[in-house]
Phi, psi and omega in degrees: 000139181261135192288151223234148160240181184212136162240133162288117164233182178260142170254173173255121185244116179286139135304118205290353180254020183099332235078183195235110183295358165267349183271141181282181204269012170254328167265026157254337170294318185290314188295316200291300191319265200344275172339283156003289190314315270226320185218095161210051185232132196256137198235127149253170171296152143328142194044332167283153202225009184270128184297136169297129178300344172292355202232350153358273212307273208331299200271345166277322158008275222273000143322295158268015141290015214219292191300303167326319200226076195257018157263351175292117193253168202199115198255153189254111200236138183262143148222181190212169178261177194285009145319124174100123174317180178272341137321295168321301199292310189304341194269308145306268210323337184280355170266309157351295177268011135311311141308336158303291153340293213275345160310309177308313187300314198305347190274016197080350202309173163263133143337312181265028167269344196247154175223170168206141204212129160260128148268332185086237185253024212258017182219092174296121158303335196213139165280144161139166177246025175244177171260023173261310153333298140032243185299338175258027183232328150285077194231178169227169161184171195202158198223142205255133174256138157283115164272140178355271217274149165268150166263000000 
């Protein structure tokens, strides 16, 4: 069995009552973001970089809170655990948040809602020299942006 990596990405947790009908549809996109936020780490396999089916239903989440929101833009950050040269690590990780992305797009998401960022090894989730240290240093994750301007 292969130790698991993580890519952050945001998931979406629906209000089982719809939402709260007094809140306007711009501080229910913010509660929804906020939610999103709360479960957004995609975990790989060693050396890889291809999305796991455990982590699906989260990315289609945040897929239609993305399609809903197309002024919410969304950066995708790769990482790697401290293995591996610093070349290596950055170059996976950027497949990493890559795979993420282009999950998102085939889900509809726009290309220019996504972004992408390798840190490699250099922003460890977890401190250690093991492979329970690792397997959580190995992600990914995306963080949801407002953009500036209104329409």
């Amino acid at each position: 069995m292969t130790a698991a990596k993580a890519c952050w990405v945001p998931a979406l947790v629906w209000d089982a009552n719809g939402g709260n009908g007094n809140m306007s549809s711009e501080e229910q996109a913010r509660l929804q973001m906020q939610q999103l936020q709360q479960n957004n780490i995609v975990y790989f396999d060693l050396d890889k970089y291809d999305i796991r089916s455990d982590f699906a239903q989260m990315l289609d989440a945040h897929a239609n809170f993305l399609r809903s929101n197309p002024s919410y833009k969304v950066t995708v950050e790769g990482h790697a655990d401290e293995r591996g040269t610093p070349e290596y690590n950055i170059s996976l990780g950027e497949r990493r948040a890559n795979a993420v992305k282009m999950y998102l797009q085939g889900k509809g998401v726009s290309a220019d809602q996504i972004s992408i960022v390798s840190y490699g090894k250099e922003k460890p989730a977890v401190l250690g020299h093991d492979e329970a240290a690792y397997s959580k240093n190995r992600r990914g994750g995306t963080g949801l942006l407002r953009e500036l301007h209104e329409q």
